[in-house]
mmCIF file of C-alpha atoms and ligand atoms in Angstrom:
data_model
loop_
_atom_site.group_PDB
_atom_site.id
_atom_site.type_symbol
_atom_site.label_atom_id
_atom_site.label_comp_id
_atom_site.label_asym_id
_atom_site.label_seq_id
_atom_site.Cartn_x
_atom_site.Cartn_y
_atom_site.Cartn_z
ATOM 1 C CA UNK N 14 0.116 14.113 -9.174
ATOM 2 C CA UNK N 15 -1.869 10.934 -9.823
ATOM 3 C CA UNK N 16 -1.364 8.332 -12.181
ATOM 4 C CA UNK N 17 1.870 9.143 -13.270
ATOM 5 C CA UNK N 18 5.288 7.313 -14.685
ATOM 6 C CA UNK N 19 8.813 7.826 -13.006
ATOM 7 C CA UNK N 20 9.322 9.699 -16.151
ATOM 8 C CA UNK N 21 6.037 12.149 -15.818
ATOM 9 C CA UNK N 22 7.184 12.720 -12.129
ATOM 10 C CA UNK N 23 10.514 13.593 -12.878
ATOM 11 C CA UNK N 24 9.363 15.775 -15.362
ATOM 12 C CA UNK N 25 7.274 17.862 -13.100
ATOM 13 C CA UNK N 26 10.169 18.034 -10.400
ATOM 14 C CA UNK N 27 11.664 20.018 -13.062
ATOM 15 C CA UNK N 28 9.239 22.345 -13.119
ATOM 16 C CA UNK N 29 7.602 22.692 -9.284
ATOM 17 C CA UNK N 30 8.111 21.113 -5.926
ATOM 18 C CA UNK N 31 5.671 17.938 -5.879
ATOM 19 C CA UNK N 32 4.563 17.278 -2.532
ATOM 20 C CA UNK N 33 2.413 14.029 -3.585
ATOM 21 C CA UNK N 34 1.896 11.219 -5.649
ATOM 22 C CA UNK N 35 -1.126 8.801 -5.749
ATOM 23 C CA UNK N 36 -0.883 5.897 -7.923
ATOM 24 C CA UNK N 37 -2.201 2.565 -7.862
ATOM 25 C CA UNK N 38 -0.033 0.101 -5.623
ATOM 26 C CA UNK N 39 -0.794 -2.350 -2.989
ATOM 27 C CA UNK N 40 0.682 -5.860 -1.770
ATOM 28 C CA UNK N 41 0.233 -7.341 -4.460
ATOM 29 C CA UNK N 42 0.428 -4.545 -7.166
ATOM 30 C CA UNK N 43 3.969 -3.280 -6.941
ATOM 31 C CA UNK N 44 4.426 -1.562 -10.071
ATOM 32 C CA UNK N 45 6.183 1.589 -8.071
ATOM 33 C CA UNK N 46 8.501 0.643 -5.666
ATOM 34 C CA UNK N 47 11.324 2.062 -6.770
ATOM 35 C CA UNK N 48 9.402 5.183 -7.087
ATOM 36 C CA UNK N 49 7.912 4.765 -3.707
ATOM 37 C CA UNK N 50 11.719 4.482 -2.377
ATOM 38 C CA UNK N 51 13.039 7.611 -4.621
ATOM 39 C CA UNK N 52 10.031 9.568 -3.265
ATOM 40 C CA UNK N 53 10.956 8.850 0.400
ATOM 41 C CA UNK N 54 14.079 9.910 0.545
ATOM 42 C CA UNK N 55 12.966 12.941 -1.686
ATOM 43 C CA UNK N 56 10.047 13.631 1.939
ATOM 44 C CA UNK N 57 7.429 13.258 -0.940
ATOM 45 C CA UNK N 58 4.043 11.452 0.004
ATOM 46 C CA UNK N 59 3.043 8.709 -1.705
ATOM 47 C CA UNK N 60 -0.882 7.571 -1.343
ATOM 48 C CA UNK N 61 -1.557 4.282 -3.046
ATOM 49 C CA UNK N 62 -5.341 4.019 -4.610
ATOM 50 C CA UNK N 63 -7.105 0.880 -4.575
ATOM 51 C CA UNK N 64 -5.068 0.094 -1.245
ATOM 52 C CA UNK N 65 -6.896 -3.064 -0.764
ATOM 53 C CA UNK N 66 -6.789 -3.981 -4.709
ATOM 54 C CA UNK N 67 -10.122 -2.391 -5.630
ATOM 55 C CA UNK N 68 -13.113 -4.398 -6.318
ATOM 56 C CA UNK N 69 -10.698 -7.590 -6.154
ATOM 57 C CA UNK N 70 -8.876 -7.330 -2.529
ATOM 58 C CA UNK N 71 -5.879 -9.787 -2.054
ATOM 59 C CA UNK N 72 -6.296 -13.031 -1.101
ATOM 60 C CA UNK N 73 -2.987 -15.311 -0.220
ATOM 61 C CA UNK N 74 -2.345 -17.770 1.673
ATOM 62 C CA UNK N 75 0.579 -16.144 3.480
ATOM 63 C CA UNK N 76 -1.609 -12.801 4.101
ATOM 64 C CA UNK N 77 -4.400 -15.483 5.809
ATOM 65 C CA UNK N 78 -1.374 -16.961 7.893
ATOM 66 C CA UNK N 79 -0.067 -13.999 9.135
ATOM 67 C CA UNK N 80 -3.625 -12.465 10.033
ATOM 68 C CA UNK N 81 -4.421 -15.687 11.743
ATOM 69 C CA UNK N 82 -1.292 -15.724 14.013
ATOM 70 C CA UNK N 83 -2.083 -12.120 14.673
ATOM 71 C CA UNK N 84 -5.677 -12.565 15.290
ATOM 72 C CA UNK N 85 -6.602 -9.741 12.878
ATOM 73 C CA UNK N 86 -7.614 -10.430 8.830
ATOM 74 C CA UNK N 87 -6.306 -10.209 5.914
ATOM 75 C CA UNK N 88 -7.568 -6.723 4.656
ATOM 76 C CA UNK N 89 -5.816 -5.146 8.661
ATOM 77 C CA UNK N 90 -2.663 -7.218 7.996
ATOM 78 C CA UNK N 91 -2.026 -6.024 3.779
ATOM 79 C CA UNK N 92 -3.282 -2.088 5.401
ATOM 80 C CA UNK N 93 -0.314 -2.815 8.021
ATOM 81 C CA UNK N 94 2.075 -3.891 5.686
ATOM 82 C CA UNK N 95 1.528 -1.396 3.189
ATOM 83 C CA UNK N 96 2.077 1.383 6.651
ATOM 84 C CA UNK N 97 5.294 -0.426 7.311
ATOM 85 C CA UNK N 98 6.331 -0.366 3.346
ATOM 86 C CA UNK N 99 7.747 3.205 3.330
ATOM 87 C CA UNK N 100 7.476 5.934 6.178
ATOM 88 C CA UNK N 101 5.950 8.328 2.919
ATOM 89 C CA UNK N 102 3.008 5.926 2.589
ATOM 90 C CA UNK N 103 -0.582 7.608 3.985
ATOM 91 C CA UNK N 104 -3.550 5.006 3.300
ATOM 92 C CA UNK N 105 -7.018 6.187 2.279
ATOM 93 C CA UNK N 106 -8.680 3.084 2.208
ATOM 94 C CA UNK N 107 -12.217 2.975 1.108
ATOM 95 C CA UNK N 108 -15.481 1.500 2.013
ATOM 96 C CA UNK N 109 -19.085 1.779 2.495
ATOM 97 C CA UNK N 110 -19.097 -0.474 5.447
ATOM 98 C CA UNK N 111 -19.013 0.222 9.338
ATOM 99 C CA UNK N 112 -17.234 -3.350 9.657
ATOM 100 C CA UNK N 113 -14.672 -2.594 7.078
ATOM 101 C CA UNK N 114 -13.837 0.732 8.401
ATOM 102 C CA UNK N 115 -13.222 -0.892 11.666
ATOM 103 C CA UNK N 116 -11.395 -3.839 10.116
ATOM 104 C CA UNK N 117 -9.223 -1.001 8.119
ATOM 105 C CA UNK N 118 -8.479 1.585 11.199
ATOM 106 C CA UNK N 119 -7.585 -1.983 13.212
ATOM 107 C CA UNK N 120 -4.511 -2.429 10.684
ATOM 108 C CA UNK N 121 -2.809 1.233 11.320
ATOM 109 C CA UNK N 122 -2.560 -0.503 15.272
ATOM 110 C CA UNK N 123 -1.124 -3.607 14.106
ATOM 111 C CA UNK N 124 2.845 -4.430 13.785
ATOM 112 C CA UNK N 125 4.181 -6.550 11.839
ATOM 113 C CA UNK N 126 7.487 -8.746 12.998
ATOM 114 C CA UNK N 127 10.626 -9.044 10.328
ATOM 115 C CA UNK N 128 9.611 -12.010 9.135
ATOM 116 C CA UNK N 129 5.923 -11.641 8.903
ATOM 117 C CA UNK N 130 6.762 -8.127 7.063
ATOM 118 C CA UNK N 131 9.363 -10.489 4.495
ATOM 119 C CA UNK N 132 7.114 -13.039 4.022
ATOM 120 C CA UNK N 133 3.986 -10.872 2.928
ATOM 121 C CA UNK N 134 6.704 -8.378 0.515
ATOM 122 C CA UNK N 135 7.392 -11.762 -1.375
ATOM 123 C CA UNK N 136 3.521 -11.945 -1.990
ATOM 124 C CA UNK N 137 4.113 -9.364 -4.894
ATOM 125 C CA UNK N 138 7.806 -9.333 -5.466
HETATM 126 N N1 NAP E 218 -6.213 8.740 -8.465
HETATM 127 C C1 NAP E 218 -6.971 7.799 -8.988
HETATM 128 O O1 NAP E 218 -6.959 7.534 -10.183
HETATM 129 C C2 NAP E 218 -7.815 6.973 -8.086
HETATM 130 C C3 NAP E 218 -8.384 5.777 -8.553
HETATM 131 C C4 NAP E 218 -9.128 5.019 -7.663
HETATM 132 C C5 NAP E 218 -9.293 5.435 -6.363
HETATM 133 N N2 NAP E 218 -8.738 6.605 -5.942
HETATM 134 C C6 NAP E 218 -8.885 7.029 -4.538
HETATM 135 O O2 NAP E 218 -8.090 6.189 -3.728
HETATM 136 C C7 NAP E 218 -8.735 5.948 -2.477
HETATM 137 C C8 NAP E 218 -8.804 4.475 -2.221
HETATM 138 O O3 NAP E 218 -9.449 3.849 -3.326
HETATM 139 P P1 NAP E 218 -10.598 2.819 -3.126
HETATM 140 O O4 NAP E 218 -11.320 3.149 -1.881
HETATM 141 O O5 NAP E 218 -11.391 2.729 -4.366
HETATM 142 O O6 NAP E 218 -9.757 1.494 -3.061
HETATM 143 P P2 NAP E 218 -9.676 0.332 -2.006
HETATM 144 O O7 NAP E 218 -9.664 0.913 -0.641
HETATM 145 O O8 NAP E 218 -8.539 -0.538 -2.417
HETATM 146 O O9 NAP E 218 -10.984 -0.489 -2.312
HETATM 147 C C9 NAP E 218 -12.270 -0.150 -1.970
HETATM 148 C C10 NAP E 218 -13.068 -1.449 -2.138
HETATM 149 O O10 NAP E 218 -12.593 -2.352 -1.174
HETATM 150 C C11 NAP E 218 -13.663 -2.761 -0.350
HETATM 151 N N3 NAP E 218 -13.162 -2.817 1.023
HETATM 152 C C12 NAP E 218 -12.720 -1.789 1.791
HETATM 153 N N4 NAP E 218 -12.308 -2.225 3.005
HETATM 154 C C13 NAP E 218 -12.488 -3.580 2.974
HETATM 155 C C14 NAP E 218 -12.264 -4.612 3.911
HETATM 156 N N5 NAP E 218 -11.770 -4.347 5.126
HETATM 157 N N6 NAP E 218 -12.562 -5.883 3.544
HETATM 158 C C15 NAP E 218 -13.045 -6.178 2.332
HETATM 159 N N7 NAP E 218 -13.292 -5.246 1.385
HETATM 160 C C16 NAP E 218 -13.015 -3.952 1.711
HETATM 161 C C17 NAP E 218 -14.756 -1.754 -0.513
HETATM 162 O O11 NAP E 218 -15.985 -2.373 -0.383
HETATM 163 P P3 NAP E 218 -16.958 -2.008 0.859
HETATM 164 O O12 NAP E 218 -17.523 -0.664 0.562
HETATM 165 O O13 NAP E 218 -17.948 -3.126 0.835
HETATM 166 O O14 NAP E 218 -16.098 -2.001 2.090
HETATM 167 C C18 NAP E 218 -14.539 -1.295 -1.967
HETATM 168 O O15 NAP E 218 -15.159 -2.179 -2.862
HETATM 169 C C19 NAP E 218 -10.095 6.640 -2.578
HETATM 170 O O16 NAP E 218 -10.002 7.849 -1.855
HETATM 171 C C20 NAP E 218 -10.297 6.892 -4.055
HETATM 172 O O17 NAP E 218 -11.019 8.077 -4.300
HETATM 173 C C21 NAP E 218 -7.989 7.353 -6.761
#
């Protein structure tokens, strides 16, 4: 299902096993996290769109902090938080750019302490 309330997905439950949602959700976009948690306890994928916020990705001073004491960017650091979020998140980020791909596979490697992973969730919270 994509696009969809907590009301639309609960009213397809009723009717068929859904395996997947994709909605739009990212670090600083967090419209669905309650859903996000009901769906992972539910072993239901969730697949945010616009991962990186679209044509307008994130910018923050506490994302640049964190990147920096990582030695990594911004756009690795929000991918890593967002794999870190909820064990039912699978990233499709996309891009037209060699660079960027790099940049974006580089944040799946990447992990985030406690406090790093606080700080950032506060970005959007
Ligand atoms: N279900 C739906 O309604 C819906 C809606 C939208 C998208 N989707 C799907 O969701 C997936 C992800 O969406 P998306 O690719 O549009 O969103 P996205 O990954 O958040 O954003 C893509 C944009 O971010 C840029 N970008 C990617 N990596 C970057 C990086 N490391 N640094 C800076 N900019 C970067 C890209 O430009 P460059 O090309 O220059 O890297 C592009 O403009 C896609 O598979 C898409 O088909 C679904």
């Amino acid at each position: 299902m994509s696009n969809v309330t907590v009301e639309q997905v609960a009213e397809a439950q009723a009717i068929a096993p859904i395996v997947c949602v994709q909605n739009m959700y990212n670090l600083a976009y967090r419209h669905d996290d309650e859903l996000i948690d009901r769906l992972a306890e539910e072993g239901v994928a969730y697949v945010p769109f616009f991962p990186l916020g679209g044509f307008t990705p994130p910018q923050s001073s506490t994302l640049s902090a964190v990147a920096e004491r990582l030695d990594t960017t911004p756009m690795s650091v929000a991918l890593a938080w967002l794999l870190r979020r909820s064990p039912n998140i699978l990233l499709i980020p996309g891009t037209s750019s060699v660079a960027h791909l790099r940049e974006n596979v580089a944040g799946a490697g990447l992990s985030l302490s406690d406090k790093d992973f606080g700080q950032l969730d506060r970005i959007g919270r």
